[in-house]
Amino acid sequence: MTKKLYGSLEAGGTKFVCAVGDENFQVVEKVQFPTTTPYETIAKTVEFFKKFEDDLAGVAIGSFGPIDIDENSKTYGYITKTPKPGWSDVDLVGLIAKDFKVPFYFTTDVNSSAYGEVMARKGVENLVYYTIGTGIGAGAIQRGEFIGGVGHTEAGHTYMALHPQDQANEFHGVCPFHNGCLEGLAAGPSLEARTGIRGELIEQNSSVWDVQAYYIAQAAVQATLLYRPQVIVFGGGVMAQEHMLKRVRDKFSALLNGYLPVPDVTDYIVTPAVAENGSATLGNFALAKKVAER
Ligand code: ZN
């Protein structure tokens, strides 16, 4: 009998989401639990997939990072230098895969989401997916393949032109590595650093949203100039707010300033096509199938 189930692990900094899906990539079962210690979290992950072991054809893991995705590297499958306590230099894939005989695929969480969004959009094979949350990451796909060379891309840490308001306040963001990168200037913690108020409690008419939108729009301009995607998808809680999507679209158009032809901005700068944060799970099912057929 052929094995018919595909496994997905979305390994996030705050929670792990494990799922198995059928041949049509429909979710058969899905669980999530908080990301605690590596030992405890990985044990729960193994326990979940063990239930389906006899029918699993492959598993794909999309992880927070940075991670090592170079199959020729000694530390392939590791989470490398993460600011998350206890998780640096953890052999995530090795510690899970040692209990299974099936093939594993390993990539970033945002690459998994990007892949899921390509799967969900007919005729699209050039796409950039950003998540705007407590951190910012992006996955880029060109002609159906991930962009990356010796490692995965880290578009959340590109340097930005400072908004005049940040310039006046000498605010350069909260990233411990960079003075003035996208994540440091536009992820959730930057909102609180500017205002002293948690992002979700800031009034909709606060100027801080325009500041944040300015940076997210710059990211969309960069993605356009670098990759010429068919669509740019913004996931994460912040962009689920209609007012933010509009601000980003308006600022994107102003910043690009007609330099290149792009699709209508309402078709071009969008939120995920897969409902309920399911992009990464769908992407992982497809990647698990790919690795199983290799
Ligand atoms: Zn940074």
PDB file of C-alpha atoms and ligand atoms in Angstrom:
ATOM      1  CA  MET A   1       0.000   0.000   0.000  1.00  0.00           C
ATOM      2  CA  THR A   2       1.328   3.415  -0.843  1.00  0.00           C
ATOM      3  CA  LYS A   3       1.703   5.915   1.922  1.00  0.00           C
ATOM      4  CA  LYS A   4      -0.786   8.693   1.608  1.00  0.00           C
ATOM      5  CA  LEU A   5      -0.219  11.239   4.349  1.00  0.00           C
ATOM      6  CA  TYR A   6       2.041  14.277   4.403  1.00  0.00           C
ATOM      7  CA  GLY A   7       3.388  15.879   7.558  1.00  0.00           C
ATOM      8  CA  SER A   8       3.812  19.571   8.302  1.00  0.00           C
ATOM      9  CA  LEU A   9       5.637  21.166  11.192  1.00  0.00           C
ATOM     10  CA  GLU A  10       5.477  24.919  11.480  1.00  0.00           C
ATOM     11  CA  ALA A  11       8.118  25.585  14.109  1.00  0.00           C
ATOM     12  CA  GLY A  12       7.520  29.100  15.358  1.00  0.00           C
ATOM     13  CA  GLY A  13       9.190  31.051  18.108  1.00  0.00           C
ATOM     14  CA  THR A  14       5.995  31.130  20.167  1.00  0.00           C
ATOM     15  CA  LYS A  15       4.203  27.981  19.031  1.00  0.00           C
ATOM     16  CA  PHE A  16       4.683  24.760  17.111  1.00  0.00           C
ATOM     17  CA  VAL A  17       1.893  23.726  14.738  1.00  0.00           C
ATOM     18  CA  CYS A  18       1.925  20.064  13.678  1.00  0.00           C
ATOM     19  CA  ALA A  19      -0.406  18.715  11.009  1.00  0.00           C
ATOM     20  CA  VAL A  20      -0.907  15.787   8.702  1.00  0.00           C
ATOM     21  CA  GLY A  21      -2.710  16.098   5.413  1.00  0.00           C
ATOM     22  CA  ASP A  22      -4.103  13.743   2.821  1.00  0.00           C
ATOM     23  CA  GLU A  23      -3.279  13.418  -0.896  1.00  0.00           C
ATOM     24  CA  ASN A  24      -5.354  16.505  -1.645  1.00  0.00           C
ATOM     25  CA  PHE A  25      -3.488  18.444   1.064  1.00  0.00           C
ATOM     26  CA  GLN A  26      -6.585  18.585   3.224  1.00  0.00           C
ATOM     27  CA  VAL A  27      -5.808  18.675   6.934  1.00  0.00           C
ATOM     28  CA  VAL A  28      -6.529  15.331   8.626  1.00  0.00           C
ATOM     29  CA  GLU A  29      -5.374  16.397  12.070  1.00  0.00           C
ATOM     30  CA  LYS A  30      -3.695  19.500  13.442  1.00  0.00           C
ATOM     31  CA  VAL A  31      -2.390  20.381  16.895  1.00  0.00           C
ATOM     32  CA  GLN A  32      -0.452  23.278  18.340  1.00  0.00           C
ATOM     33  CA  PHE A  33       1.473  23.834  21.539  1.00  0.00           C
ATOM     34  CA  PRO A  34       3.690  26.580  22.931  1.00  0.00           C
ATOM     35  CA  THR A  35       7.400  26.618  22.124  1.00  0.00           C
ATOM     36  CA  THR A  36       8.989  25.889  25.502  1.00  0.00           C
ATOM     37  CA  THR A  37      12.312  24.068  25.875  1.00  0.00           C
ATOM     38  CA  PRO A  38      13.701  22.236  22.838  1.00  0.00           C
ATOM     39  CA  TYR A  39      13.519  18.918  24.723  1.00  0.00           C
ATOM     40  CA  GLU A  40       9.857  19.239  25.662  1.00  0.00           C
ATOM     41  CA  THR A  41       8.699  20.804  22.389  1.00  0.00           C
ATOM     42  CA  ILE A  42      10.480  18.300  20.169  1.00  0.00           C
ATOM     43  CA  ALA A  43       9.164  15.376  22.277  1.00  0.00           C
ATOM     44  CA  LYS A  44       5.589  16.586  21.700  1.00  0.00           C
ATOM     45  CA  THR A  45       6.260  16.935  17.974  1.00  0.00           C
ATOM     46  CA  VAL A  46       7.599  13.381  17.698  1.00  0.00           C
ATOM     47  CA  GLU A  47       4.652  12.066  19.697  1.00  0.00           C
ATOM     48  CA  PHE A  48       2.200  13.678  17.272  1.00  0.00           C
ATOM     49  CA  PHE A  49       3.786  12.353  14.076  1.00  0.00           C
ATOM     50  CA  LYS A  50       4.306   8.884  15.594  1.00  0.00           C
ATOM     51  CA  LYS A  51       0.545   8.334  15.514  1.00  0.00           C
ATOM     52  CA  PHE A  52       0.622   8.539  11.714  1.00  0.00           C
ATOM     53  CA  GLU A  53       3.995   6.950  11.087  1.00  0.00           C
ATOM     54  CA  ASP A  54       2.734   3.960   9.091  1.00  0.00           C
ATOM     55  CA  ASP A  55       1.004   6.213   6.556  1.00  0.00           C
ATOM     56  CA  LEU A  56       3.457   9.131   6.360  1.00  0.00           C
ATOM     57  CA  ALA A  57       5.208   9.595   3.016  1.00  0.00           C
ATOM     58  CA  GLY A  58       7.272  12.623   4.054  1.00  0.00           C
ATOM     59  CA  VAL A  59       7.418  15.558   6.441  1.00  0.00           C
ATOM     60  CA  ALA A  60       8.314  19.192   5.797  1.00  0.00           C
ATOM     61  CA  ILE A  61       9.493  21.532   8.531  1.00  0.00           C
ATOM     62  CA  GLY A  62       9.260  25.301   8.216  1.00  0.00           C
ATOM     63  CA  SER A  63      11.143  26.848  11.097  1.00  0.00           C
ATOM     64  CA  PHE A  64      11.933  30.151  12.741  1.00  0.00           C
ATOM     65  CA  GLY A  65      15.564  30.973  12.302  1.00  0.00           C
ATOM     66  CA  PRO A  66      18.132  31.618  11.279  1.00  0.00           C
ATOM     67  CA  ILE A  67      18.532  27.974  10.263  1.00  0.00           C
ATOM     68  CA  ASP A  68      21.022  25.882   8.292  1.00  0.00           C
ATOM     69  CA  ILE A  69      19.413  24.551   5.099  1.00  0.00           C
ATOM     70  CA  ASP A  70      22.641  23.585   3.307  1.00  0.00           C
ATOM     71  CA  GLU A  71      22.403  19.813   2.909  1.00  0.00           C
ATOM     72  CA  ASN A  72      26.196  19.556   2.644  1.00  0.00           C
ATOM     73  CA  SER A  73      26.777  21.358   5.927  1.00  0.00           C
ATOM     74  CA  LYS A  74      27.661  19.579   9.174  1.00  0.00           C
ATOM     75  CA  THR A  75      24.975  21.576  10.905  1.00  0.00           C
ATOM     76  CA  TYR A  76      22.244  20.999   8.294  1.00  0.00           C
ATOM     77  CA  GLY A  77      18.861  21.017   9.999  1.00  0.00           C
ATOM     78  CA  TYR A  78      20.017  23.178  12.907  1.00  0.00           C
ATOM     79  CA  ILE A  79      18.538  26.348  14.243  1.00  0.00           C
ATOM     80  CA  THR A  80      21.691  28.463  14.334  1.00  0.00           C
ATOM     81  CA  LYS A  81      22.150  31.725  16.262  1.00  0.00           C
ATOM     82  CA  THR A  82      18.679  32.639  17.394  1.00  0.00           C
ATOM     83  CA  PRO A  83      17.942  35.246  20.058  1.00  0.00           C
ATOM     84  CA  LYS A  84      15.359  32.797  21.465  1.00  0.00           C
ATOM     85  CA  PRO A  85      16.800  31.475  24.748  1.00  0.00           C
ATOM     86  CA  GLY A  86      17.811  27.797  24.702  1.00  0.00           C
ATOM     87  CA  TRP A  87      17.265  27.339  20.964  1.00  0.00           C
ATOM     88  CA  SER A  88      20.646  28.295  19.516  1.00  0.00           C
ATOM     89  CA  ASP A  89      22.516  25.406  17.866  1.00  0.00           C
ATOM     90  CA  VAL A  90      19.624  22.972  18.277  1.00  0.00           C
ATOM     91  CA  ASP A  91      19.571  20.104  15.751  1.00  0.00           C
ATOM     92  CA  LEU A  92      15.853  20.470  15.066  1.00  0.00           C
ATOM     93  CA  VAL A  93      15.591  18.147  12.061  1.00  0.00           C
ATOM     94  CA  GLY A  94      17.999  15.544  13.435  1.00  0.00           C
ATOM     95  CA  LEU A  95      16.257  15.271  16.784  1.00  0.00           C
ATOM     96  CA  ILE A  96      12.872  14.739  15.133  1.00  0.00           C
ATOM     97  CA  ALA A  97      13.928  12.670  12.109  1.00  0.00           C
ATOM     98  CA  LYS A  98      15.963  10.126  14.080  1.00  0.00           C
ATOM     99  CA  ASP A  99      12.717   8.519  15.214  1.00  0.00           C
ATOM    100  CA  PHE A 100      11.312   8.151  11.687  1.00  0.00           C
ATOM    101  CA  LYS A 101      12.195   6.416   8.435  1.00  0.00           C
ATOM    102  CA  VAL A 102      10.508   8.972   6.169  1.00  0.00           C
ATOM    103  CA  PRO A 103      12.293  11.782   4.284  1.00  0.00           C
ATOM    104  CA  PHE A 104      12.260  15.289   5.774  1.00  0.00           C
ATOM    105  CA  TYR A 105      12.346  18.654   4.028  1.00  0.00           C
ATOM    106  CA  PHE A 106      13.665  21.699   5.890  1.00  0.00           C
ATOM    107  CA  THR A 107      13.171  25.370   5.160  1.00  0.00           C
ATOM    108  CA  THR A 108      12.174  28.622   6.840  1.00  0.00           C
ATOM    109  CA  ASP A 109       8.644  29.226   8.108  1.00  0.00           C
ATOM    110  CA  VAL A 110       8.225  32.078   5.631  1.00  0.00           C
ATOM    111  CA  ASN A 111       9.421  29.929   2.740  1.00  0.00           C
ATOM    112  CA  SER A 112       6.770  27.368   3.707  1.00  0.00           C
ATOM    113  CA  SER A 113       4.148  30.114   3.705  1.00  0.00           C
ATOM    114  CA  ALA A 114       5.349  31.453   0.361  1.00  0.00           C
ATOM    115  CA  TYR A 115       5.102  27.958  -1.099  1.00  0.00           C
ATOM    116  CA  GLY A 116       1.582  27.536   0.254  1.00  0.00           C
ATOM    117  CA  GLU A 117       0.540  30.837  -1.300  1.00  0.00           C
ATOM    118  CA  VAL A 118       1.918  29.750  -4.685  1.00  0.00           C
ATOM    119  CA  MET A 119      -0.026  26.500  -4.368  1.00  0.00           C
ATOM    120  CA  ALA A 120      -3.208  28.432  -3.639  1.00  0.00           C
ATOM    121  CA  ARG A 121      -2.875  30.881  -6.546  1.00  0.00           C
ATOM    122  CA  LYS A 122      -3.459  29.625 -10.074  1.00  0.00           C
ATOM    123  CA  GLY A 123      -0.861  30.767 -12.571  1.00  0.00           C
ATOM    124  CA  VAL A 124       1.446  32.292  -9.956  1.00  0.00           C
ATOM    125  CA  GLU A 125       4.998  31.007  -9.628  1.00  0.00           C
ATOM    126  CA  ASN A 126       6.819  34.237  -8.787  1.00  0.00           C
ATOM    127  CA  LEU A 127       5.824  35.487  -5.364  1.00  0.00           C
ATOM    128  CA  VAL A 128       7.192  37.135  -2.244  1.00  0.00           C
ATOM    129  CA  TYR A 129       5.651  36.455   1.161  1.00  0.00           C
ATOM    130  CA  TYR A 130       6.340  38.689   4.158  1.00  0.00           C
ATOM    131  CA  THR A 131       5.178  38.110   7.683  1.00  0.00           C
ATOM    132  CA  ILE A 132       4.861  41.204   9.836  1.00  0.00           C
ATOM    133  CA  GLY A 133       4.593  40.185  13.488  1.00  0.00           C
ATOM    134  CA  THR A 134       6.885  40.139  16.503  1.00  0.00           C
ATOM    135  CA  GLY A 135       9.569  39.682  13.873  1.00  0.00           C
ATOM    136  CA  ILE A 136       9.664  40.185  10.121  1.00  0.00           C
ATOM    137  CA  GLY A 137      10.702  37.549   7.620  1.00  0.00           C
ATOM    138  CA  ALA A 138      10.180  36.925   3.949  1.00  0.00           C
ATOM    139  CA  GLY A 139      10.267  34.014   1.539  1.00  0.00           C
ATOM    140  CA  ALA A 140      10.712  34.541  -2.176  1.00  0.00           C
ATOM    141  CA  ILE A 141       9.863  32.122  -4.964  1.00  0.00           C
ATOM    142  CA  GLN A 142      10.920  32.464  -8.573  1.00  0.00           C
ATOM    143  CA  ARG A 143       9.685  30.049 -11.250  1.00  0.00           C
ATOM    144  CA  GLY A 144       8.443  27.789  -8.469  1.00  0.00           C
ATOM    145  CA  GLU A 145      11.800  27.554  -6.643  1.00  0.00           C
ATOM    146  CA  PHE A 146      13.000  29.264  -3.473  1.00  0.00           C
ATOM    147  CA  ILE A 147      15.461  32.079  -3.868  1.00  0.00           C
ATOM    148  CA  GLY A 148      18.623  31.505  -1.854  1.00  0.00           C
ATOM    149  CA  GLY A 149      22.210  30.442  -2.342  1.00  0.00           C
ATOM    150  CA  VAL A 150      24.480  29.356   0.490  1.00  0.00           C
ATOM    151  CA  GLY A 151      21.533  29.854   2.806  1.00  0.00           C
ATOM    152  CA  HIS A 152      18.039  31.270   3.022  1.00  0.00           C
ATOM    153  CA  THR A 153      17.327  34.920   2.420  1.00  0.00           C
ATOM    154  CA  GLU A 154      16.668  37.262   5.364  1.00  0.00           C
ATOM    155  CA  ALA A 155      14.724  40.112   3.834  1.00  0.00           C
ATOM    156  CA  GLY A 156      13.482  41.192   7.275  1.00  0.00           C
ATOM    157  CA  HIS A 157      16.885  42.683   8.011  1.00  0.00           C
ATOM    158  CA  THR A 158      17.497  44.936   5.019  1.00  0.00           C
ATOM    159  CA  TYR A 159      18.322  48.551   5.858  1.00  0.00           C
ATOM    160  CA  MET A 160      15.594  51.115   5.408  1.00  0.00           C
ATOM    161  CA  ALA A 161      15.437  54.837   4.696  1.00  0.00           C
ATOM    162  CA  LEU A 162      14.313  56.395   8.002  1.00  0.00           C
ATOM    163  CA  HIS A 163      10.891  58.018   8.253  1.00  0.00           C
ATOM    164  CA  PRO A 164      11.189  61.758   9.082  1.00  0.00           C
ATOM    165  CA  GLN A 165       9.426  61.193  12.414  1.00  0.00           C
ATOM    166  CA  ASP A 166      11.965  58.512  13.415  1.00  0.00           C
ATOM    167  CA  GLN A 167      14.747  60.746  12.183  1.00  0.00           C
ATOM    168  CA  ALA A 168      13.515  63.573  14.393  1.00  0.00           C
ATOM    169  CA  ASN A 169      13.302  61.250  17.390  1.00  0.00           C
ATOM    170  CA  GLU A 170      16.594  59.559  16.538  1.00  0.00           C
ATOM    171  CA  PHE A 171      14.814  56.201  16.577  1.00  0.00           C
ATOM    172  CA  HIS A 172      16.785  53.539  14.711  1.00  0.00           C
ATOM    173  CA  GLY A 173      14.748  50.474  15.604  1.00  0.00           C
ATOM    174  CA  VAL A 174      15.061  47.672  18.119  1.00  0.00           C
ATOM    175  CA  CYS A 175      17.046  45.009  16.236  1.00  0.00           C
ATOM    176  CA  PRO A 176      20.076  44.018  18.335  1.00  0.00           C
ATOM    177  CA  PHE A 177      22.098  43.375  15.162  1.00  0.00           C
ATOM    178  CA  HIS A 178      21.298  46.359  12.943  1.00  0.00           C
ATOM    179  CA  ASN A 179      20.774  50.057  13.347  1.00  0.00           C
ATOM    180  CA  GLY A 180      17.791  50.729  11.122  1.00  0.00           C
ATOM    181  CA  CYS A 181      16.648  47.442   9.585  1.00  0.00           C
ATOM    182  CA  LEU A 182      13.084  46.553   8.547  1.00  0.00           C
ATOM    183  CA  GLU A 183      12.405  44.242  11.490  1.00  0.00           C
ATOM    184  CA  GLY A 184      13.828  46.694  14.001  1.00  0.00           C
ATOM    185  CA  LEU A 185      11.760  49.544  12.583  1.00  0.00           C
ATOM    186  CA  ALA A 186       8.482  47.854  11.669  1.00  0.00           C
ATOM    187  CA  ALA A 187       7.903  44.645  13.671  1.00  0.00           C
ATOM    188  CA  GLY A 188       5.517  44.674  16.631  1.00  0.00           C
ATOM    189  CA  PRO A 189       8.110  45.546  19.307  1.00  0.00           C
ATOM    190  CA  SER A 190       9.067  48.748  17.442  1.00  0.00           C
ATOM    191  CA  LEU A 191       5.535  50.086  17.900  1.00  0.00           C
ATOM    192  CA  GLU A 192       5.761  49.672  21.658  1.00  0.00           C
ATOM    193  CA  ALA A 193       9.290  51.088  21.723  1.00  0.00           C
ATOM    194  CA  ARG A 194       8.036  54.281  20.045  1.00  0.00           C
ATOM    195  CA  THR A 195       4.791  54.750  21.940  1.00  0.00           C
ATOM    196  CA  GLY A 196       5.120  52.824  25.212  1.00  0.00           C
ATOM    197  CA  ILE A 197       1.832  51.136  24.230  1.00  0.00           C
ATOM    198  CA  ARG A 198       1.476  47.583  22.952  1.00  0.00           C
ATOM    199  CA  GLY A 199       0.722  47.478  19.228  1.00  0.00           C
ATOM    200  CA  GLU A 200      -2.746  45.977  19.532  1.00  0.00           C
ATOM    201  CA  LEU A 201      -3.786  48.803  21.911  1.00  0.00           C
ATOM    202  CA  ILE A 202      -2.622  51.707  19.738  1.00  0.00           C
ATOM    203  CA  GLU A 203      -5.451  53.849  18.300  1.00  0.00           C
ATOM    204  CA  GLN A 204      -6.122  53.518  14.574  1.00  0.00           C
ATOM    205  CA  ASN A 205      -5.556  57.245  14.026  1.00  0.00           C
ATOM    206  CA  SER A 206      -2.065  57.200  15.571  1.00  0.00           C
ATOM    207  CA  SER A 207       0.678  58.468  13.269  1.00  0.00           C
ATOM    208  CA  VAL A 208       2.770  55.444  14.212  1.00  0.00           C
ATOM    209  CA  TRP A 209       0.780  53.330  11.718  1.00  0.00           C
ATOM    210  CA  ASP A 210       1.870  55.612   8.891  1.00  0.00           C
ATOM    211  CA  VAL A 211       5.449  55.272  10.050  1.00  0.00           C
ATOM    212  CA  GLN A 212       5.160  51.488  10.089  1.00  0.00           C
ATOM    213  CA  ALA A 213       3.395  51.438   6.706  1.00  0.00           C
ATOM    214  CA  TYR A 214       6.210  53.544   5.254  1.00  0.00           C
ATOM    215  CA  TYR A 215       8.715  50.793   6.053  1.00  0.00           C
ATOM    216  CA  ILE A 216       6.477  47.949   4.897  1.00  0.00           C
ATOM    217  CA  ALA A 217       5.901  49.836   1.644  1.00  0.00           C
ATOM    218  CA  GLN A 218       9.667  50.210   1.222  1.00  0.00           C
ATOM    219  CA  ALA A 219       9.936  46.430   1.616  1.00  0.00           C
ATOM    220  CA  ALA A 220       7.360  45.997  -1.152  1.00  0.00           C
ATOM    221  CA  VAL A 221       9.319  48.369  -3.384  1.00  0.00           C
ATOM    222  CA  GLN A 222      12.526  46.415  -2.702  1.00  0.00           C
ATOM    223  CA  ALA A 223      10.787  43.119  -3.485  1.00  0.00           C
ATOM    224  CA  THR A 224       9.459  44.635  -6.715  1.00  0.00           C
ATOM    225  CA  LEU A 225      12.817  45.992  -7.820  1.00  0.00           C
ATOM    226  CA  LEU A 226      14.795  42.879  -6.851  1.00  0.00           C
ATOM    227  CA  TYR A 227      12.480  40.044  -7.868  1.00  0.00           C
ATOM    228  CA  ARG A 228       9.656  41.421 -10.047  1.00  0.00           C
ATOM    229  CA  PRO A 229       7.124  39.039  -8.453  1.00  0.00           C
ATOM    230  CA  GLN A 230       3.582  38.580  -9.732  1.00  0.00           C
ATOM    231  CA  VAL A 231       2.232  39.204  -6.255  1.00  0.00           C
ATOM    232  CA  ILE A 232       3.470  40.291  -2.810  1.00  0.00           C
ATOM    233  CA  VAL A 233       1.666  38.680   0.126  1.00  0.00           C
ATOM    234  CA  PHE A 234       1.707  40.163   3.614  1.00  0.00           C
ATOM    235  CA  GLY A 235       0.816  37.815   6.458  1.00  0.00           C
ATOM    236  CA  GLY A 236       0.776  38.401  10.190  1.00  0.00           C
ATOM    237  CA  GLY A 237      -1.674  40.131  12.482  1.00  0.00           C
ATOM    238  CA  VAL A 238      -0.720  43.721  11.680  1.00  0.00           C
ATOM    239  CA  MET A 239      -1.545  43.430   7.994  1.00  0.00           C
ATOM    240  CA  ALA A 240      -4.875  41.732   8.628  1.00  0.00           C
ATOM    241  CA  GLN A 241      -6.130  45.215   9.555  1.00  0.00           C
ATOM    242  CA  GLU A 242      -7.754  46.762   6.485  1.00  0.00           C
ATOM    243  CA  HIS A 243      -6.438  50.259   7.300  1.00  0.00           C
ATOM    244  CA  MET A 244      -2.831  48.996   7.237  1.00  0.00           C
ATOM    245  CA  LEU A 245      -3.221  47.280   3.883  1.00  0.00           C
ATOM    246  CA  LYS A 246      -4.538  50.520   2.421  1.00  0.00           C
ATOM    247  CA  ARG A 247      -1.756  52.615   3.946  1.00  0.00           C
ATOM    248  CA  VAL A 248       0.890  50.253   2.583  1.00  0.00           C
ATOM    249  CA  ARG A 249      -0.657  50.202  -0.911  1.00  0.00           C
ATOM    250  CA  ASP A 250      -0.840  54.013  -1.015  1.00  0.00           C
ATOM    251  CA  LYS A 251       2.721  54.470   0.157  1.00  0.00           C
ATOM    252  CA  PHE A 252       3.999  51.750  -2.163  1.00  0.00           C
ATOM    253  CA  SER A 253       2.503  53.537  -5.175  1.00  0.00           C
ATOM    254  CA  ALA A 254       3.990  56.842  -4.037  1.00  0.00           C
ATOM    255  CA  LEU A 255       7.459  55.381  -3.450  1.00  0.00           C
ATOM    256  CA  LEU A 256       7.623  53.350  -6.671  1.00  0.00           C
ATOM    257  CA  ASN A 257       6.483  56.525  -8.417  1.00  0.00           C
ATOM    258  CA  GLY A 258       5.441  54.823 -11.644  1.00  0.00           C
ATOM    259  CA  TYR A 259       8.972  53.598 -12.339  1.00  0.00           C
ATOM    260  CA  LEU A 260       7.912  50.088 -13.362  1.00  0.00           C
ATOM    261  CA  PRO A 261       4.640  48.590 -14.515  1.00  0.00           C
ATOM    262  CA  VAL A 262       3.054  46.492 -11.775  1.00  0.00           C
ATOM    263  CA  PRO A 263      -0.391  44.914 -11.523  1.00  0.00           C
ATOM    264  CA  ASP A 264      -3.201  46.942  -9.965  1.00  0.00           C
ATOM    265  CA  VAL A 265      -2.040  47.511  -6.418  1.00  0.00           C
ATOM    266  CA  THR A 266      -5.128  45.811  -4.952  1.00  0.00           C
ATOM    267  CA  ASP A 267      -4.168  42.611  -6.813  1.00  0.00           C
ATOM    268  CA  TYR A 268      -0.454  43.058  -6.229  1.00  0.00           C
ATOM    269  CA  ILE A 269      -0.148  43.830  -2.507  1.00  0.00           C
ATOM    270  CA  VAL A 270      -2.436  41.395  -0.753  1.00  0.00           C
ATOM    271  CA  THR A 271      -3.054  39.318   2.354  1.00  0.00           C
ATOM    272  CA  PRO A 272      -2.857  35.480   2.305  1.00  0.00           C
ATOM    273  CA  ALA A 273      -5.163  33.454   0.045  1.00  0.00           C
ATOM    274  CA  VAL A 274      -5.070  30.543   2.477  1.00  0.00           C
ATOM    275  CA  ALA A 275      -7.425  31.168   5.408  1.00  0.00           C
ATOM    276  CA  GLU A 276      -6.628  30.981   9.116  1.00  0.00           C
ATOM    277  CA  ASN A 277      -2.838  31.224   8.870  1.00  0.00           C
ATOM    278  CA  GLY A 278      -2.814  27.977   6.899  1.00  0.00           C
ATOM    279  CA  SER A 279      -0.306  29.009   4.200  1.00  0.00           C
ATOM    280  CA  ALA A 280       2.692  27.317   5.845  1.00  0.00           C
ATOM    281  CA  THR A 281       0.784  24.090   6.484  1.00  0.00           C
ATOM    282  CA  LEU A 282      -0.334  23.865   2.862  1.00  0.00           C
ATOM    283  CA  GLY A 283       3.163  24.722   1.668  1.00  0.00           C
ATOM    284  CA  ASN A 284       4.660  22.053   3.902  1.00  0.00           C
ATOM    285  CA  PHE A 285       2.275  19.370   2.630  1.00  0.00           C
ATOM    286  CA  ALA A 286       3.384  20.163  -0.926  1.00  0.00           C
ATOM    287  CA  LEU A 287       7.065  20.216   0.082  1.00  0.00           C
ATOM    288  CA  ALA A 288       6.640  16.913   1.944  1.00  0.00           C
ATOM    289  CA  LYS A 289       5.191  15.413  -1.217  1.00  0.00           C
ATOM    290  CA  LYS A 290       8.099  16.778  -3.221  1.00  0.00           C
ATOM    291  CA  VAL A 291      10.695  15.294  -0.866  1.00  0.00           C
ATOM    292  CA  ALA A 292       8.821  11.988  -0.746  1.00  0.00           C
ATOM    293  CA  GLU A 293       8.949  11.748  -4.549  1.00  0.00           C
ATOM    294  CA  ARG A 294      12.604  12.709  -4.836  1.00  0.00           C
TER     295      ARG A 294
HETATM  296 ZN    ZN B   1      18.082  43.485  11.907  1.00  0.00          ZN
END
